[in-house]
Short mmCIF file of C-alpha atoms in Angstrom, two decimals:
data_model
loop_
_atom_site.label_atom_id
_atom_site.label_comp_id
_atom_site.label_asym_id
_atom_site.label_seq_id
_atom_site.Cartn_x
_atom_site.Cartn_y
_atom_site.Cartn_z
CA MET A 1 8.36 -55.71 9.58
CA LEU A 2 9.37 -54.57 5.47
CA GLN A 3 5.48 -56.10 4.84
CA ARG A 4 4.80 -53.11 7.55
CA PHE A 5 6.73 -50.68 5.81
CA LYS A 6 5.62 -51.61 2.18
CA GLN A 7 2.10 -51.42 3.66
CA LEU A 8 2.73 -47.95 4.56
CA THR A 9 4.73 -46.72 2.32
CA LEU A 10 1.85 -47.78 -0.10
CA ALA A 11 -0.81 -45.93 2.15
CA VAL A 12 1.50 -42.51 1.73
CA VAL A 13 1.79 -42.83 -2.31
CA ILE A 14 -1.86 -43.11 -2.95
CA ALA A 15 -2.26 -40.06 -0.72
CA TYR A 16 0.06 -37.97 -2.16
CA CYS A 17 -1.55 -39.49 -5.46
CA PHE A 18 -5.01 -38.76 -4.24
CA ASN A 19 -4.34 -35.11 -2.66
CA ALA A 20 -2.36 -34.51 -5.66
CA ALA A 21 -5.31 -35.21 -8.50
CA LEU A 22 -7.86 -33.35 -6.21
CA ALA A 23 -5.46 -30.16 -6.20
CA SER A 24 -5.04 -30.45 -9.81
CA GLU A 25 -9.27 -31.46 -9.96
CA LEU A 26 -9.86 -28.17 -8.10
CA GLU A 27 -7.71 -26.35 -10.40
CA ASN A 28 -9.44 -27.23 -13.40
CA ALA A 29 -12.69 -26.96 -11.78
CA TRP A 30 -12.29 -23.16 -11.24
CA GLN A 31 -14.22 -21.37 -14.09
CA PRO A 32 -11.80 -18.08 -14.51
CA VAL A 33 -13.94 -14.79 -14.77
CA PRO A 34 -13.07 -13.18 -17.86
CA VAL A 35 -11.65 -9.77 -17.46
CA GLU A 36 -11.36 -6.79 -20.41
CA ILE A 37 -10.52 -3.07 -21.18
CA GLN A 38 -12.90 -1.52 -23.63
CA LYS A 39 -13.10 1.14 -25.75
CA THR A 40 -15.48 3.68 -25.88
CA ALA A 41 -16.36 7.02 -27.58
CA THR A 42 -14.99 8.93 -24.56
CA GLY A 43 -12.36 6.73 -23.01
CA TRP A 44 -12.15 3.33 -21.73
CA GLN A 45 -13.79 0.82 -19.74
CA LEU A 46 -12.96 -2.30 -17.42
CA LEU A 47 -15.63 -5.02 -17.66
CA ARG A 48 -15.46 -8.20 -15.88
CA GLY A 49 -17.88 -10.92 -16.56
CA GLY A 50 -19.19 -8.43 -19.41
CA GLU A 51 -20.22 -5.99 -16.92
CA PRO A 52 -18.58 -2.39 -16.10
CA TYR A 53 -16.10 -2.55 -12.93
CA PHE A 54 -14.94 -0.33 -11.35
CA VAL A 55 -11.86 -1.11 -8.70
CA LYS A 56 -12.10 0.02 -5.54
CA GLY A 57 -8.92 -1.09 -3.55
CA ALA A 58 -6.40 -1.27 -0.97
CA GLY A 59 -2.89 -2.53 -0.97
CA GLY A 60 -2.48 -4.72 1.93
CA ASP A 61 -2.86 -8.80 0.68
CA VAL A 62 -5.10 -10.24 3.08
CA TYR A 63 -5.27 -8.13 6.40
CA LYS A 64 -9.39 -7.38 7.80
CA LEU A 65 -10.14 -8.37 4.37
CA ASP A 66 -14.01 -8.57 6.02
CA LEU A 67 -13.91 -5.14 7.47
CA LEU A 68 -12.56 -4.08 4.14
CA LYS A 69 -15.40 -5.85 2.16
CA SER A 70 -17.72 -3.99 4.39
CA LEU A 71 -16.48 -0.41 4.18
CA GLY A 72 -17.08 -1.11 0.41
CA ALA A 73 -14.48 -1.96 -1.36
CA ASN A 74 -13.67 -5.07 -4.03
CA THR A 75 -10.71 -5.45 -4.71
CA ILE A 76 -7.07 -5.83 -2.78
CA ARG A 77 -4.00 -6.23 -4.51
CA THR A 78 -0.47 -7.67 -3.51
CA TRP A 79 2.94 -7.10 -3.75
CA GLY A 80 3.71 -10.92 -5.05
CA VAL A 81 2.14 -13.90 -5.75
CA GLY A 82 2.72 -15.88 -2.94
CA ASP A 83 0.93 -19.31 -2.03
CA GLY A 84 -2.05 -18.23 -3.70
CA SER A 85 -4.02 -18.23 -0.76
CA VAL A 86 -4.63 -14.75 -0.99
CA LEU A 87 -7.33 -15.44 -3.97
CA ASP A 88 -9.09 -17.88 -2.40
CA GLU A 89 -9.20 -15.33 0.56
CA ALA A 90 -11.08 -12.48 -1.68
CA HIS A 91 -12.73 -15.43 -3.81
CA ALA A 92 -14.74 -16.24 -0.49
CA ARG A 93 -15.70 -13.04 0.28
CA GLY A 94 -16.97 -11.88 -3.42
CA MET A 95 -13.75 -9.73 -4.17
CA THR A 96 -10.64 -9.41 -6.60
CA VAL A 97 -7.46 -9.34 -6.75
CA LEU A 98 -4.93 -8.27 -8.76
CA LEU A 99 -2.16 -10.20 -8.76
CA CYS A 100 1.48 -9.12 -8.68
CA LEU A 101 4.43 -11.00 -10.34
CA ASP A 102 7.95 -11.13 -8.78
CA ILE A 103 9.62 -9.46 -11.05
CA ALA A 104 12.79 -8.37 -9.35
CA PRO A 105 13.99 -4.99 -9.63
CA GLU A 106 17.19 -3.30 -11.18
CA ARG A 107 18.43 -1.11 -7.53
CA LEU A 108 18.14 -4.73 -5.54
CA GLY A 109 20.80 -5.79 -7.79
CA PHE A 110 19.31 -7.48 -10.61
CA ASP A 111 20.86 -7.54 -14.08
CA TYR A 112 18.62 -7.21 -17.12
CA ASP A 113 21.80 -7.50 -19.32
CA ASP A 114 22.10 -11.09 -18.21
CA THR A 115 20.03 -13.22 -20.70
CA ASP A 116 19.37 -16.43 -18.77
CA ALA A 117 18.15 -14.78 -15.55
CA VAL A 118 15.53 -12.56 -17.35
CA ASN A 119 14.59 -16.10 -19.38
CA GLU A 120 14.37 -17.57 -15.46
CA GLN A 121 12.24 -15.28 -14.56
CA LEU A 122 9.87 -14.94 -17.50
CA GLU A 123 9.37 -18.71 -17.10
CA GLN A 124 9.08 -18.02 -13.23
CA ALA A 125 6.55 -16.03 -14.18
CA ARG A 126 4.52 -18.58 -16.64
CA SER A 127 4.75 -21.17 -14.00
CA ALA A 128 2.55 -18.41 -11.61
CA VAL A 129 0.16 -17.96 -14.60
CA ARG A 130 -0.24 -21.50 -15.23
CA GLN A 131 -1.04 -21.22 -11.39
CA TYR A 132 -3.99 -19.03 -11.06
CA LYS A 133 -4.99 -17.68 -14.74
CA ASN A 134 -8.11 -19.40 -14.09
CA HIS A 135 -8.89 -18.28 -10.20
CA PRO A 136 -12.20 -16.80 -10.45
CA ALA A 137 -11.24 -14.39 -8.12
CA LEU A 138 -7.94 -13.05 -10.57
CA LEU A 139 -8.50 -9.91 -12.09
CA GLY A 140 -5.37 -8.75 -13.68
CA TRP A 141 -1.40 -9.75 -13.71
CA MET A 142 0.79 -6.68 -12.20
CA ILE A 143 4.35 -7.40 -13.73
CA GLY A 144 6.21 -5.88 -11.18
CA ASN A 145 6.30 -3.31 -9.03
CA GLU A 146 8.49 0.23 -9.11
CA LEU A 147 10.65 -1.44 -11.73
CA ASN A 148 11.43 2.49 -12.85
CA LEU A 149 12.40 3.07 -9.22
CA MET A 150 16.62 4.03 -9.51
CA HIS A 151 16.67 1.40 -12.78
CA THR A 152 19.28 2.36 -15.83
CA ASN A 153 18.70 -0.20 -17.68
CA PRO A 154 16.05 0.05 -20.54
CA LYS A 155 15.97 -3.19 -21.26
CA VAL A 156 13.86 -3.99 -18.17
CA TRP A 157 11.13 -2.99 -20.20
CA ASP A 158 12.06 -5.47 -22.47
CA ALA A 159 11.90 -8.09 -20.28
CA VAL A 160 8.16 -6.76 -18.75
CA ASN A 161 7.13 -6.57 -22.31
CA ASP A 162 8.09 -10.24 -23.10
CA ILE A 163 6.58 -11.14 -20.15
CA SER A 164 3.46 -9.10 -21.15
CA LYS A 165 3.86 -10.95 -24.33
CA MET A 166 3.78 -14.37 -22.40
CA ILE A 167 0.78 -13.81 -20.03
CA HIS A 168 -1.49 -13.27 -22.63
CA GLU A 169 -0.37 -16.57 -24.97
CA GLU A 170 -1.16 -18.52 -21.75
CA ASP A 171 -3.77 -16.24 -20.87
CA GLY A 172 -6.25 -14.64 -22.79
CA LEU A 173 -9.13 -13.49 -20.36
CA HIS A 174 -7.08 -11.22 -18.07
CA PRO A 175 -4.99 -8.03 -18.87
CA THR A 176 -1.41 -6.61 -17.89
CA THR A 177 -0.45 -3.71 -16.37
CA THR A 178 3.26 -2.85 -14.32
CA ALA A 179 2.76 -0.39 -11.24
CA LEU A 180 5.05 2.48 -11.79
CA ALA A 181 6.94 4.71 -9.07
CA GLY A 182 5.06 8.05 -10.25
CA LEU A 183 4.88 9.03 -13.94
CA GLY A 184 6.72 11.15 -15.63
CA GLU A 185 7.28 11.68 -19.60
CA ASP A 186 10.48 9.86 -20.24
CA ILE A 187 8.99 6.80 -18.72
CA TYR A 188 6.00 7.29 -20.52
CA SER A 189 7.68 7.00 -23.15
CA LEU A 190 9.50 4.16 -22.75
CA ILE A 191 6.72 2.32 -22.04
CA GLN A 192 4.60 3.66 -25.45
CA ASN A 193 8.25 1.74 -27.33
CA ARG A 194 9.41 -0.84 -25.28
CA ALA A 195 6.42 -2.71 -23.19
CA PRO A 196 3.43 -1.58 -25.82
CA ASP A 197 2.05 -4.93 -24.84
CA LEU A 198 0.97 -3.67 -21.84
CA ASP A 199 -3.27 -3.53 -21.57
CA PHE A 200 -3.14 -0.63 -18.68
CA LEU A 201 -0.65 1.35 -17.58
CA SER A 202 -0.87 1.37 -13.03
CA THR A 203 1.08 4.63 -11.09
CA GLN A 204 1.81 5.09 -7.98
CA VAL A 205 1.79 8.33 -6.09
CA TYR A 206 0.84 10.44 -3.21
CA GLY A 207 1.17 13.95 -2.55
CA MET A 208 0.60 14.68 -6.11
CA LEU A 209 -2.20 13.15 -6.44
CA THR A 210 -4.26 16.14 -6.42
CA VAL A 211 -3.08 17.27 -9.85
CA LEU A 212 -2.21 13.91 -11.58
CA HIS A 213 -4.97 14.52 -13.98
CA GLU A 214 -3.00 17.70 -14.83
CA HIS A 215 -0.16 15.98 -14.83
CA VAL A 216 -1.10 13.26 -17.62
CA ALA A 217 -2.28 15.95 -19.47
CA SER A 218 0.56 17.65 -19.99
CA ILE A 219 2.62 14.24 -21.02
CA GLY A 220 -0.52 13.35 -23.01
CA VAL A 221 -0.75 9.20 -21.88
CA ASP A 222 -3.34 7.93 -23.99
CA MET A 223 -4.00 4.81 -22.45
CA PRO A 224 -6.23 3.54 -19.14
CA ILE A 225 -4.11 4.35 -16.21
CA MET A 226 -4.63 2.67 -12.53
CA VAL A 227 -3.73 4.46 -9.09
CA THR A 228 -2.19 1.44 -7.57
CA GLU A 229 -0.72 3.02 -4.39
CA TRP A 230 -1.73 6.30 -3.11
CA GLY A 231 -2.83 7.78 0.36
CA THR A 232 -0.85 9.96 2.28
CA VAL A 233 1.96 12.88 0.92
CA GLY A 234 5.39 10.52 1.01
CA HIS A 235 8.23 11.22 3.22
CA TRP A 236 10.25 12.63 0.72
CA GLU A 237 7.64 15.19 -0.04
CA LEU A 238 7.26 17.24 3.27
CA PRO A 239 9.40 19.71 5.06
CA GLN A 240 11.85 18.65 7.13
CA THR A 241 13.00 19.98 10.34
CA ASP A 242 16.65 21.27 10.75
CA TRP A 243 18.29 17.98 11.23
CA GLY A 244 16.94 16.48 8.76
CA ALA A 245 13.58 14.56 9.62
CA PRO A 246 10.83 14.68 7.98
CA LEU A 247 7.30 16.91 9.30
CA GLU A 248 4.48 13.96 9.35
CA LEU A 249 0.88 14.42 8.60
CA THR A 250 -1.66 13.94 11.47
CA SER A 251 -4.26 11.58 10.81
CA THR A 252 -6.51 14.14 10.74
CA GLU A 253 -4.43 15.97 8.13
CA LYS A 254 -4.03 12.27 6.11
CA ALA A 255 -7.66 11.45 5.71
CA ALA A 256 -8.43 15.39 4.55
CA HIS A 257 -5.70 14.49 1.77
CA TYR A 258 -7.50 11.48 1.07
CA LEU A 259 -11.10 12.61 0.46
CA LYS A 260 -9.24 15.12 -1.53
CA GLY A 261 -6.35 13.53 -3.66
CA TYR A 262 -9.74 11.04 -4.41
CA GLN A 263 -12.60 13.73 -5.59
CA LEU A 264 -10.04 15.56 -7.66
CA ALA A 265 -7.74 12.56 -9.64
CA ILE A 266 -10.14 9.04 -8.93
CA GLU A 267 -13.43 9.87 -9.01
CA PRO A 268 -13.75 12.02 -12.06
CA PHE A 269 -12.15 10.29 -14.07
CA PRO A 270 -13.61 7.10 -15.40
CA HIS A 271 -12.89 6.73 -18.44
CA GLN A 272 -9.32 7.02 -17.89
CA VAL A 273 -8.79 6.21 -14.34
CA LEU A 274 -10.14 2.30 -13.90
CA GLY A 275 -9.95 2.26 -10.27
CA SER A 276 -7.33 2.19 -7.49
CA PHE A 277 -5.84 1.11 -4.35
CA VAL A 278 -5.52 2.51 -0.74
CA PHE A 279 -2.32 2.19 1.18
CA LEU A 280 -1.44 0.94 2.98
CA TRP A 281 -4.33 -1.22 4.66
CA GLY A 282 -2.43 -2.44 7.50
CA GLN A 283 0.50 -1.31 9.47
CA LYS A 284 4.04 -0.81 8.46
CA GLN A 285 7.05 1.15 10.02
CA GLU A 286 8.87 3.16 7.60
CA ARG A 287 10.15 6.35 8.75
CA THR A 288 7.75 6.15 11.92
CA PRO A 289 5.27 3.15 12.99
CA THR A 290 2.29 6.03 11.61
CA TRP A 291 2.96 7.34 8.52
CA TYR A 292 1.91 5.25 6.13
CA GLY A 293 -0.33 2.50 7.91
CA MET A 294 -4.13 2.83 8.09
CA PHE A 295 -3.81 1.36 11.42
CA THR A 296 -1.86 1.24 14.21
CA LEU A 297 0.76 -1.16 15.15
CA ASN A 298 -2.03 -2.75 17.40
CA GLY A 299 -4.90 -2.70 14.34
CA GLU A 300 -6.46 0.19 15.27
CA ILE A 301 -8.51 1.89 13.27
CA THR A 302 -7.86 5.56 12.01
CA GLU A 303 -9.23 8.58 10.28
CA PRO A 304 -7.85 7.84 6.92
CA VAL A 305 -10.26 4.34 7.12
CA ASP A 306 -13.28 5.94 7.56
CA ALA A 307 -12.31 8.70 4.79
CA ALA A 308 -12.25 5.54 2.44
CA GLN A 309 -15.90 4.33 3.89
CA LYS A 310 -16.84 7.31 2.38
CA LEU A 311 -15.13 7.42 -0.91
CA TRP A 312 -15.81 3.64 -1.33
CA SER A 313 -19.84 3.80 -0.28
CA GLY A 314 -20.89 7.63 -0.08
CA ARG A 315 -21.43 7.26 3.52
CA TRP A 316 -19.60 8.16 6.98
CA PRO A 317 -18.95 5.52 9.36
CA GLU A 318 -22.07 5.59 12.58
CA ASN A 319 -18.99 6.62 14.88
CA ARG A 320 -16.23 8.30 13.39
CA ALA A 321 -12.10 8.11 14.94
CA PRO A 322 -11.48 11.19 17.02
CA TYR A 323 -9.47 14.18 15.39
CA ILE A 324 -6.16 16.85 16.18
CA GLU A 325 -6.02 19.90 15.85
CA GLY A 326 -2.68 20.36 17.02
CA LEU A 327 0.88 19.07 18.41
CA PHE A 328 2.52 21.14 20.87
CA LEU A 329 5.92 21.18 22.74
CA ASP A 330 7.44 23.67 24.79
CA ASP A 331 4.57 25.85 23.20
CA GLN A 332 6.41 24.82 19.69
CA ALA A 333 4.53 23.21 16.85
CA ALA A 334 7.01 20.88 14.67
CA ALA A 335 7.93 23.10 11.78
CA GLU A 336 9.63 25.34 14.20
CA SER A 337 12.16 22.35 14.87
CA VAL A 338 12.55 22.03 18.66
CA PHE A 339 15.45 21.60 20.76
CA LEU A 340 15.84 20.77 23.91
CA GLU A 341 17.94 20.45 26.76
CA PRO A 342 19.44 17.04 27.90
CA SER A 343 16.99 16.31 31.15
CA SER A 344 14.83 18.68 31.16
CA GLU A 345 10.99 19.24 31.75
CA TYR A 346 8.47 21.11 28.79
CA PRO A 347 5.09 21.02 28.69
CA ILE A 348 3.66 19.22 26.21
CA LEU A 349 -0.07 19.21 24.46
CA VAL A 350 -2.84 18.00 22.35
CA GLU A 351 -5.53 19.65 20.96
CA ALA A 352 -8.49 16.94 20.58
CA GLY A 353 -12.03 16.09 19.90
CA ASP A 354 -14.21 13.71 18.70
CA LEU A 355 -17.60 14.21 16.60
CA GLU A 356 -19.47 11.93 18.81
CA SER A 357 -18.58 13.96 22.47
CA GLU A 358 -16.85 10.82 23.59
CA LEU A 359 -14.06 10.92 26.55
CA LEU A 360 -11.26 10.19 25.02
CA SER A 361 -8.20 8.84 26.34
CA ILE A 362 -4.33 9.99 25.52
CA GLU A 363 -0.78 7.45 25.01
CA TRP A 364 2.19 9.60 24.58
CA VAL A 365 5.11 7.68 23.05
CA VAL A 366 9.20 8.80 22.73
CA MET A 367 10.47 6.91 20.10
CA GLU A 368 14.72 7.23 19.35
CA GLU A 369 14.20 9.26 15.61
CA SER A 370 14.53 6.20 12.31
CA ARG A 371 17.93 6.20 11.02
CA ALA A 372 16.42 4.80 7.93
CA LYS A 373 17.65 5.59 3.66
CA GLU A 374 15.63 2.57 2.79
CA ILE A 375 13.41 3.72 -0.16
CA GLY A 376 10.69 1.75 -2.59
CA GLY A 377 8.97 0.63 1.30
CA ASP A 378 12.02 -1.69 1.79
CA LEU A 379 12.47 -3.00 5.23
CA GLU A 380 13.08 -0.83 7.86
CA ILE A 381 14.61 -1.17 11.53
CA VAL A 382 12.05 -0.25 14.56
CA PRO A 383 13.73 2.80 16.53
CA ALA A 384 13.49 2.11 20.07
CA THR A 385 11.42 3.45 22.36
CA LEU A 386 12.49 5.38 25.79
CA SER A 387 9.88 5.18 28.47
CA GLY A 388 9.65 6.98 32.06
CA LEU A 389 9.58 10.31 29.93
CA VAL A 390 5.72 11.38 30.53
CA GLU A 391 4.52 12.49 33.59
CA ALA A 392 0.39 11.98 32.45
CA ALA A 393 -1.75 10.07 30.05
CA SER A 394 -3.15 12.95 29.57
CA ALA A 395 -3.99 16.36 26.81
CA GLU A 396 -1.92 18.35 28.71
CA THR A 397 1.52 17.36 30.77
CA ILE A 398 5.05 17.06 31.47
CA LEU A 399 7.74 15.52 28.87
CA ARG A 400 11.75 15.18 30.44
CA ALA A 401 13.89 15.23 27.60
CA PRO A 402 16.27 11.99 27.54
CA LYS A 403 19.68 12.38 28.53
CA THR A 404 21.43 11.61 25.61
CA PRO A 405 21.52 13.68 23.05
CA GLY A 406 20.39 13.22 19.60
CA ALA A 407 17.28 13.55 17.30
CA TYR A 408 14.04 11.31 18.56
CA ARG A 409 10.07 11.71 17.87
CA LEU A 410 7.10 12.41 20.08
CA PHE A 411 4.22 10.32 19.81
CA VAL A 412 0.70 11.12 20.89
CA TYR A 413 -2.78 8.74 20.60
CA VAL A 414 -5.95 9.30 20.71
CA ARG A 415 -8.95 6.76 21.18
CA ASP A 416 -12.29 6.58 21.39
CA PRO A 417 -14.18 4.07 23.61
CA GLU A 418 -14.66 1.85 20.23
CA GLY A 419 -11.06 1.76 20.35
CA LYS A 420 -10.56 4.39 17.15
CA VAL A 421 -7.81 6.16 16.94
CA ALA A 422 -5.98 9.90 15.78
CA HIS A 423 -2.48 10.42 16.34
CA ALA A 424 0.09 13.13 15.68
CA ASN A 425 3.78 13.19 16.46
CA LEU A 426 6.62 16.01 16.48
CA PRO A 427 10.49 14.80 15.65
CA PHE A 428 12.40 16.43 18.89
CA ARG A 429 16.30 17.06 19.05
CA VAL A 430 18.31 17.14 22.62
CA LYS A 431 21.51 18.71 22.80
CA GLY A 432 24.96 18.61 23.20
#
């Protein structure tokens, strides 16, 4: 038995050593593709493998990568390093990755006065850089995400600069950046003075995307930029009901905002804007289940996906998603702050259509209003869904108000036979 145990132990050790050696050999076999930012007579140019490379990207990790590639995108971004599999998945499809290092924001409790913690974070970043710097799918390094959100300690940017310097020492083939929530004159000044080692600046804008170029010019940004998140208008940027519920755009209005923002702020300025990442290539709960995701919870395509395809490839899909022109509860729109009596019945109506004149199906959903106060995309609880309150799955039907007083939201999903979806929602309040 002892001899058998020794044989098994030896076999395990040999297998472990073989696998470790194989992993090391594969890592060493990677051939990195050099990425650089070149100064030109008119501005800046991102080069990959010596060739111009304009980023047509999406934020959403490895979600539906084959579809993303087919629509004309070439890059994805992350919000953390993970296990690195995102690089392999992207490489298999001829795509690249802007890899975000796990750098702690001050607003979540990290103390940038704690020298030991700051040094430990730098060494963790060094480990990730050493592990993935030679991967051929790597486009660049993002040093944290929205570190300026609610920050008070300027030493954050000293740490960012030190990490950038470390990257340039460890990896001379890929540029560095940090992703900022918005872009103000004060934060730009801090970056200039405390983090000058960064190769380019990344900003994340939503409602203000349409005027980004004018804003960048007004504060005198003299470096290349990338828009690492952009999409619909943010929940903090829109009007609210009388009880404070934000008014979400319909999927149709969102698609129009995607098109307008990109065509005004990104596409015309390739000599300063190196590219962009649309948000969110996926689905999440953030104030509502539909606010930021370009897909439904079930993975269905919405109008912003069609808009992204048009922007990336220059062509619309053969089958376009349905559109919504209006949503009404008791003959009132969302902006009118709709109040209802408990358990009373009210007419609801969605005005929708389809460019291919296909037969559309309708789904109504009633949810409690979110009580979330999180910021920066932090995890939110999905509000409860109430069943049995809508009379029929038709464009015009009856809603019976919940019996319990409080804030709610009425959602409608309009589907075509191919499974593409338009959506809208309307907050309402039950009196009591």
